[in-house]
Amino acid sequence: MAKKFNQPLRMCVSCRVRDTQINLFRLQCLESQLSLFRGNGRSFYICKICLKDEKKVLKAFMRQCKSSDRDKFSNILKEIITDDRKS
Ligand SMILES: [Zn+2]
């Protein structure tokens, strides 16, 4: 079977690079709480490269969640990265 190249592209909110959904993390913000996307609400995407750049990605999180609690996002970011290593 031929590989499909017509997958929809999503944009990383941090660096604005477009990629397929598999290469991006889908996250969401509910009442300023950041988490992995769980199926409802507004979501956004972050690429794996940006996830490794903590300063940059925290800025994007704060913008998306309209919150400036850097420490909180920093902790959540660590959880997300740990989760990814498990799977
Ligand atoms: Zn990015």
mmCIF file of C-alpha atoms and ligand atoms in Angstrom:
data_model
loop_
_atom_site.group_PDB
_atom_site.id
_atom_site.type_symbol
_atom_site.label_atom_id
_atom_site.label_comp_id
_atom_site.label_asym_id
_atom_site.label_seq_id
_atom_site.Cartn_x
_atom_site.Cartn_y
_atom_site.Cartn_z
ATOM 1 C CA MET A 1 0.000 0.000 0.000
ATOM 2 C CA ALA A 2 1.289 3.425 -0.919
ATOM 3 C CA LYS A 3 2.145 5.755 1.877
ATOM 4 C CA LYS A 4 -0.282 8.599 2.277
ATOM 5 C CA PHE A 5 1.114 12.083 2.071
ATOM 6 C CA ASN A 6 -2.142 13.891 2.343
ATOM 7 C CA GLN A 7 -2.380 13.910 6.099
ATOM 8 C CA PRO A 8 -3.569 17.203 7.491
ATOM 9 C CA LEU A 9 -0.828 19.469 8.774
ATOM 10 C CA ARG A 10 -0.903 21.110 12.149
ATOM 11 C CA MET A 11 1.078 24.110 13.252
ATOM 12 C CA CYS A 12 3.325 24.322 16.282
ATOM 13 C CA VAL A 13 2.216 27.373 18.275
ATOM 14 C CA SER A 14 5.781 28.076 19.292
ATOM 15 C CA CYS A 15 7.862 27.983 16.099
ATOM 16 C CA ARG A 16 4.948 27.899 13.608
ATOM 17 C CA VAL A 17 6.397 24.960 11.727
ATOM 18 C CA ARG A 18 3.794 22.757 10.115
ATOM 19 C CA ASP A 19 3.936 19.005 10.473
ATOM 20 C CA THR A 20 1.644 16.008 10.631
ATOM 21 C CA GLN A 21 -0.143 15.366 13.875
ATOM 22 C CA ILE A 22 2.052 12.354 14.733
ATOM 23 C CA ASN A 23 5.089 14.588 15.088
ATOM 24 C CA LEU A 24 3.377 17.102 17.314
ATOM 25 C CA PHE A 25 2.102 17.050 20.860
ATOM 26 C CA ARG A 26 -1.509 17.968 21.217
ATOM 27 C CA LEU A 27 -2.075 19.903 24.401
ATOM 28 C CA GLN A 28 -4.936 21.798 25.859
ATOM 29 C CA CYS A 29 -5.602 24.515 28.312
ATOM 30 C CA LEU A 30 -8.617 24.328 30.566
ATOM 31 C CA GLU A 31 -9.042 27.210 32.980
ATOM 32 C CA SER A 32 -5.310 27.917 32.800
ATOM 33 C CA GLN A 33 -4.492 24.275 33.500
ATOM 34 C CA LEU A 34 -2.223 22.777 30.902
ATOM 35 C CA SER A 35 -2.496 19.079 30.076
ATOM 36 C CA LEU A 36 -2.288 16.607 27.252
ATOM 37 C CA PHE A 37 -5.374 16.813 25.087
ATOM 38 C CA ARG A 38 -8.125 14.639 26.528
ATOM 39 C CA GLY A 39 -10.792 14.993 23.915
ATOM 40 C CA ASN A 40 -12.615 18.213 24.595
ATOM 41 C CA GLY A 41 -11.992 21.910 24.647
ATOM 42 C CA ARG A 42 -9.560 24.021 22.747
ATOM 43 C CA SER A 43 -6.289 22.397 21.849
ATOM 44 C CA PHE A 44 -2.989 23.444 20.374
ATOM 45 C CA TYR A 45 0.135 21.744 19.078
ATOM 46 C CA ILE A 46 3.779 21.843 20.073
ATOM 47 C CA CYS A 47 6.508 20.153 18.074
ATOM 48 C CA LYS A 48 9.077 17.873 19.669
ATOM 49 C CA ILE A 49 11.905 20.277 18.968
ATOM 50 C CA CYS A 50 10.203 23.096 20.828
ATOM 51 C CA LEU A 51 9.430 20.807 23.757
ATOM 52 C CA LYS A 52 13.164 20.470 24.330
ATOM 53 C CA ASP A 53 13.604 24.227 24.460
ATOM 54 C CA GLU A 54 12.075 24.953 27.826
ATOM 55 C CA LYS A 55 12.340 28.741 27.719
ATOM 56 C CA LYS A 56 10.699 28.924 24.348
ATOM 57 C CA VAL A 57 7.953 26.434 25.048
ATOM 58 C CA LEU A 58 7.026 27.982 28.388
ATOM 59 C CA LYS A 59 6.496 31.276 26.631
ATOM 60 C CA ALA A 60 4.143 29.579 24.192
ATOM 61 C CA PHE A 61 2.258 27.875 27.046
ATOM 62 C CA MET A 62 1.817 31.136 28.894
ATOM 63 C CA ARG A 63 0.479 32.750 25.770
ATOM 64 C CA GLN A 64 -1.913 29.899 25.016
ATOM 65 C CA CYS A 65 -3.193 29.608 28.568
ATOM 66 C CA LYS A 66 -3.200 33.346 29.213
ATOM 67 C CA SER A 67 -1.373 32.766 32.443
ATOM 68 C CA SER A 68 2.096 33.761 33.588
ATOM 69 C CA ASP A 69 2.693 31.004 36.111
ATOM 70 C CA ARG A 70 6.008 29.877 34.694
ATOM 71 C CA ASP A 71 6.803 27.422 37.515
ATOM 72 C CA LYS A 72 3.513 25.612 37.118
ATOM 73 C CA PHE A 73 4.008 25.183 33.378
ATOM 74 C CA SER A 74 7.568 24.086 33.940
ATOM 75 C CA ASN A 75 6.340 21.228 36.164
ATOM 76 C CA ILE A 76 3.656 20.208 33.718
ATOM 77 C CA LEU A 77 6.185 20.265 30.893
ATOM 78 C CA LYS A 78 8.384 17.803 32.797
ATOM 79 C CA GLU A 79 5.399 15.488 33.265
ATOM 80 C CA ILE A 80 4.576 15.609 29.567
ATOM 81 C CA ILE A 81 8.136 14.758 28.582
ATOM 82 C CA THR A 82 8.245 11.891 31.102
ATOM 83 C CA ASP A 83 4.947 10.556 29.785
ATOM 84 C CA ASP A 84 6.327 10.564 26.268
ATOM 85 C CA ARG A 85 9.354 8.505 27.281
ATOM 86 C CA LYS A 86 7.120 5.868 28.825
ATOM 87 C CA SER A 87 5.105 5.274 25.684
HETATM 88 ZN ZN ZN B 1 7.868 24.104 17.333
#
